[in-house]
Amino acid sequence: MEAVRNKQVLFRGFITAAPKETDMEFRVGTAELRIPEGFKGVLVKNLYLSCDPFLRSRMREFYNSYIPPFTPGSARTIRQSLCSDFLACDRYFCSGVVEGFGISRVVETNDKGFRPGDLVSGLTGWEEYTLITGTDRLRKIQVDEKIPLSHHLGLLGMPGFTAYAGFYEVCSPKKGERVFVSAACGAVGQLVGQLAKLHGCYVVGSAGTKQKVDLLKNKFGFDDAFNYKEEPDLAGAMKRYFPDGIDIYFDNVGGATLDAALLNMRIRGRIAACGMISQHSLSLKEGIHNLYMLIPKRIRMEGFIQSDYLHLFPQFLDRIGDLYKEGRIVYMEDMHQGLESAPATLAGLFSGENVGSRSSVFAENEEAADLFIFLIFFHVGRTCLSWLL
Amino acid sequence: MEAVRNKQVLFRGFITAAPKETDMEFRVGTAELRIPEGFKGVLVKNLYLSCDPFLRSRMREFYNSYIPPFTPGSARTIRQSLCSDFLACDRYFCSGVVEGFGISRVVETNDKGFRPGDLVSGLTGWEEYTLITGTDRLRKIQVDEKIPLSHHLGLLGMPGFTAYAGFYEVCSPKKGERVFVSAACGAVGQLVGQLAKLHGCYVVGSAGTKQKVDLLKNKFGFDDAFNYKEEPDLAGAMKRYFPDGIDIYFDNVGGATLDAALLNMRIRGRIAACGMISQHSLSLKEGIHNLYMLIPKRIRMEGFIQSDYLHLFPQFLDRIGDLYKEGRIVYMEDMHQGLESAPATLAGLFSGENVGSRSSVFAENEEAADLFIFLIFFHVGRTCLSWLL
């Protein structure tokens, strides 16, 4: 039996503040490249691993989310299972390895749906080799040389699909409407803004650095953008960019930005709550003060999770893949090489240090058999520090 | 020209706290019972006037609501106009008289849609005689001896229609769902709960006195009810009544009750925000802390205003009128005689003193030519004190 090196990132224990590098542990173990007796699934080599903010929600003990917490502890050499149903927590075996979305190559399989060499995307472990037994949500990737493989974790993966489902299914957009996107340089936000522009909307984004603001205006084609850190009066800033109010607010941040947007919404406006509402109940005691605006403005505010819309995924892949290949949308990601950098990269998402700034994935370096990390663009800073804490 | 006595309640000036009796002025003037040259409309004698919480929102200078503020000042003997379109503020002439919903008898008319003696309901003044020139939203009442005339201000008026439109159009109820209603003894809440029961739902209400809790259980047929003032842990109380969570929360109060309900919602739950979200931004700085729950629970929260659904009003009148006559729903209102009592009655809505506790209307005493006030049941106390401030 061949035993190979298996780098891993372990989750040390539940946290109540922003994740720190030391909340995770990098270690080098070994893996046997076979599926243990009694298990059905695929053994994969992970090529790219995505570093997403939702991972923070799995690092708290409090289980009141759509996805169960990680199990702290030491890793087994080969993971036992990855649950395919986020909500069926009792079917979920955790192994101590951080889990997230990844792109992997099938090494061995006893699941008839897969063959060795298949490229797949889905939930996997932050390690080099993973046994995935819950394969119903594992997707086979059709390689297209015009689309970077890593884009299946961003533009054509969970963040891109979040933008797609959230914008079209939750926001009910109409041509000519005024759209505001926070964390607009993020993995989700950059696509929301571009889809809104293609839909004929007026689009303004907020971000936390001058560089991101420039990207929004010059690369992603937003009508305008502003740096929320330079706006002590956020509501006044929005009024400047939306003198007649906001029809659609795609909320990636919650907190003060949401509070200010509530004051600027138009009648029958819609707010898509996309995974980042500040969980102040568990840390800071700041709250949302302008929620009463829902009533005179008849606002619909709706939380959503992309996995509720998976029936639209094939349509999404076709449409967004085509738009990308036609050059009508662009996408930016930031790649880090090596699983060693993963704990710092995840911590950086929440520290506001990713000035530049990115999305996160690890990628296989075919030569070195290493992994890379993408750090998805984020509207970081005060707001980011508080979400999902 | 006949000049008659015209009692009036004037609005003195904008306020930032809960309304006090002294924010209004009762006076006795005179009115000439004719329509002045150049005006088209109906001159009415007011029979019943409703004392509703939304009046508070018209007592602040800040205009960011669906209905414009009152104009403080002295009254004219005969009012010039009542706007038929809440949102077209510039068409709205204010006279200094408090305005609200009323039931009136047409005394004189030069509007072909009305004849002297017609009974009408709509926005009118807190006075004995009012000239209404915006008649498009004035409704003629078909008298039914089995339905008290005053019920056209409550059960069959704005509060009843708010319950009807909010429950059926905003809450998307399904048989068997679990429904929570706050301010459940209120003019809106008591009907929401009964409609939910008729729809096959499990219904629990909250209120602020033992007497109201008893009424909810024994008169309005709720499955259960609790006194929120006796529950220091509101979220825990809700968990007791909804161990499997809440599908629909009909929110009449906002604040701490909303925050606790957010923690108890079920996946794909709905929250109808019905006019009472605490406007803490303008007074207390308390906020809503659990809004992040919208996301993992995919909650839809929607503000609404009954006037957006007026196309359903005829259907509502038929259905609710029939249910009432069949004895399948009941309704309670509290009547006060005489316009003199109106300022104290409105202030009482916000002071928590209406223990008992009611809805508000004035009514004509045919003998004395006086008016009565109904004080609609309310979930008062801390929460009530803060809403619409």
PDB file of C-alpha atoms in Angstrom, chain A residues 60 62 64-66 87 251 258 262-263 267-268 273-282 284-305 307-308, chain B residues 60 62 64-66 87 251 258 262-263 267-268 273-282 284-305 307-308:
ATOM      1  CA  ARG A  60     -18.353  28.423  16.751  1.00  0.00           C
ATOM      2  CA  PHE A  62     -23.339  27.562  18.870  1.00  0.00           C
ATOM      3  CA  ASN A  64     -27.907  27.751  14.785  1.00  0.00           C
ATOM      4  CA  SER A  65     -26.805  27.929  11.225  1.00  0.00           C
ATOM      5  CA  TYR A  66     -27.411  26.125   7.978  1.00  0.00           C
ATOM      6  CA  LEU A  87     -28.911  20.364   7.511  1.00  0.00           C
ATOM      7  CA  ASP A 251     -26.149  43.122   1.482  1.00  0.00           C
ATOM      8  CA  LEU A 258     -27.260  47.932   6.295  1.00  0.00           C
ATOM      9  CA  LEU A 262     -32.378  51.087   5.175  1.00  0.00           C
ATOM     10  CA  LEU A 263     -32.669  54.879   5.345  1.00  0.00           C
ATOM     11  CA  ILE A 267     -40.710  52.173  -1.859  1.00  0.00           C
ATOM     12  CA  ARG A 268     -41.032  48.423  -2.532  1.00  0.00           C
ATOM     13  CA  ALA A 273     -29.314  39.324   3.017  1.00  0.00           C
ATOM     14  CA  CYS A 274     -26.323  37.344   1.825  1.00  0.00           C
ATOM     15  CA  GLY A 275     -24.515  35.580   4.606  1.00  0.00           C
ATOM     16  CA  MET A 276     -22.755  38.417   6.316  1.00  0.00           C
ATOM     17  CA  ILE A 277     -25.155  40.027   8.693  1.00  0.00           C
ATOM     18  CA  SER A 278     -23.216  40.895  11.827  1.00  0.00           C
ATOM     19  CA  GLN A 279     -23.827  38.389  14.536  1.00  0.00           C
ATOM     20  CA  HIS A 280     -23.530  41.025  17.179  1.00  0.00           C
ATOM     21  CA  SER A 281     -25.639  39.009  19.555  1.00  0.00           C
ATOM     22  CA  LEU A 282     -22.631  36.865  20.148  1.00  0.00           C
ATOM     23  CA  LEU A 284     -20.553  43.321  20.073  1.00  0.00           C
ATOM     24  CA  LYS A 285     -23.963  44.448  21.182  1.00  0.00           C
ATOM     25  CA  GLU A 286     -24.496  46.875  18.343  1.00  0.00           C
ATOM     26  CA  GLY A 287     -27.795  46.370  16.536  1.00  0.00           C
ATOM     27  CA  ILE A 288     -29.771  47.463  13.506  1.00  0.00           C
ATOM     28  CA  HIS A 289     -31.691  50.628  14.348  1.00  0.00           C
ATOM     29  CA  ASN A 290     -33.522  51.533  11.165  1.00  0.00           C
ATOM     30  CA  LEU A 291     -35.504  48.380  10.590  1.00  0.00           C
ATOM     31  CA  TYR A 292     -38.756  50.301  11.045  1.00  0.00           C
ATOM     32  CA  MET A 293     -38.109  51.638   7.517  1.00  0.00           C
ATOM     33  CA  LEU A 294     -39.346  48.286   6.218  1.00  0.00           C
ATOM     34  CA  ILE A 295     -42.872  49.474   6.872  1.00  0.00           C
ATOM     35  CA  PRO A 296     -43.317  52.911   5.292  1.00  0.00           C
ATOM     36  CA  LYS A 297     -41.134  51.768   2.394  1.00  0.00           C
ATOM     37  CA  ARG A 298     -42.784  48.315   2.138  1.00  0.00           C
ATOM     38  CA  ILE A 299     -39.341  46.754   1.907  1.00  0.00           C
ATOM     39  CA  ARG A 300     -38.872  43.025   1.487  1.00  0.00           C
ATOM     40  CA  MET A 301     -35.733  41.750   3.178  1.00  0.00           C
ATOM     41  CA  GLU A 302     -34.875  38.144   2.574  1.00  0.00           C
ATOM     42  CA  GLY A 303     -32.095  35.881   3.689  1.00  0.00           C
ATOM     43  CA  PHE A 304     -31.013  33.185   1.281  1.00  0.00           C
ATOM     44  CA  ILE A 305     -28.531  30.388   0.807  1.00  0.00           C
ATOM     45  CA  SER A 307     -27.821  25.701  -1.985  1.00  0.00           C
ATOM     46  CA  ASP A 308     -31.603  26.245  -1.977  1.00  0.00           C
TER      47      ASP A 308
ATOM     48  CA  ARG B  60     -43.303  64.235  14.088  1.00  0.00           C
ATOM     49  CA  PHE B  62     -39.452  64.171  10.182  1.00  0.00           C
ATOM     50  CA  ASN B  64     -40.097  59.689   6.042  1.00  0.00           C
ATOM     51  CA  SER B  65     -43.296  57.781   6.301  1.00  0.00           C
ATOM     52  CA  TYR B  66     -46.161  56.749   4.070  1.00  0.00           C
ATOM     53  CA  LEU B  87     -48.032  59.935  -0.743  1.00  0.00           C
ATOM     54  CA  ASP B 251     -45.039  41.603  14.243  1.00  0.00           C
ATOM     55  CA  LEU B 258     -38.929  40.848  17.336  1.00  0.00           C
ATOM     56  CA  LEU B 262     -35.898  35.991  15.159  1.00  0.00           C
ATOM     57  CA  LEU B 263     -34.139  33.394  17.308  1.00  0.00           C
ATOM     58  CA  ILE B 267     -36.533  27.688   8.070  1.00  0.00           C
ATOM     59  CA  ARG B 268     -38.338  29.708   5.392  1.00  0.00           C
ATOM     60  CA  ALA B 273     -43.731  43.910   9.800  1.00  0.00           C
ATOM     61  CA  CYS B 274     -46.949  45.682  10.598  1.00  0.00           C
ATOM     62  CA  GLY B 275     -46.490  49.312  11.408  1.00  0.00           C
ATOM     63  CA  MET B 276     -44.985  49.123  14.867  1.00  0.00           C
ATOM     64  CA  ILE B 277     -41.273  48.565  14.531  1.00  0.00           C
ATOM     65  CA  SER B 278     -39.566  50.648  17.176  1.00  0.00           C
ATOM     66  CA  GLN B 279     -38.158  53.795  15.707  1.00  0.00           C
ATOM     67  CA  HIS B 280     -35.273  53.729  18.066  1.00  0.00           C
ATOM     68  CA  SER B 281     -33.144  55.751  15.701  1.00  0.00           C
ATOM     69  CA  LEU B 282     -35.101  58.757  16.748  1.00  0.00           C
ATOM     70  CA  LEU B 284     -33.733  55.138  22.322  1.00  0.00           C
ATOM     71  CA  LYS B 285     -30.656  53.685  20.666  1.00  0.00           C
ATOM     72  CA  GLU B 286     -31.634  50.069  21.215  1.00  0.00           C
ATOM     73  CA  GLY B 287     -31.450  48.020  18.041  1.00  0.00           C
ATOM     74  CA  ILE B 288     -32.315  44.625  16.589  1.00  0.00           C
ATOM     75  CA  HIS B 289     -29.453  42.225  17.242  1.00  0.00           C
ATOM     76  CA  ASN B 290     -30.575  38.928  15.771  1.00  0.00           C
ATOM     77  CA  LEU B 291     -31.210  39.958  12.191  1.00  0.00           C
ATOM     78  CA  TYR B 292     -28.428  37.649  11.002  1.00  0.00           C
ATOM     79  CA  MET B 293     -30.925  34.829  11.592  1.00  0.00           C
ATOM     80  CA  LEU B 294     -32.597  35.833   8.324  1.00  0.00           C
ATOM     81  CA  ILE B 295     -29.804  34.042   6.500  1.00  0.00           C
ATOM     82  CA  PRO B 296     -29.424  30.547   7.977  1.00  0.00           C
ATOM     83  CA  LYS B 297     -33.222  30.388   8.332  1.00  0.00           C
ATOM     84  CA  ARG B 298     -33.908  31.968   4.905  1.00  0.00           C
ATOM     85  CA  ILE B 299     -36.474  34.228   6.519  1.00  0.00           C
ATOM     86  CA  ARG B 300     -38.500  36.687   4.492  1.00  0.00           C
ATOM     87  CA  MET B 301     -39.328  39.832   6.437  1.00  0.00           C
ATOM     88  CA  GLU B 302     -41.634  42.261   4.757  1.00  0.00           C
ATOM     89  CA  GLY B 303     -43.139  45.585   5.701  1.00  0.00           C
ATOM     90  CA  PHE B 304     -46.570  46.367   4.379  1.00  0.00           C
ATOM     91  CA  ILE B 305     -49.308  48.960   4.448  1.00  0.00           C
ATOM     92  CA  SER B 307     -53.623  50.719   1.532  1.00  0.00           C
ATOM     93  CA  ASP B 308     -51.451  48.875  -1.006  1.00  0.00           C
TER      94      ASP B 308
END
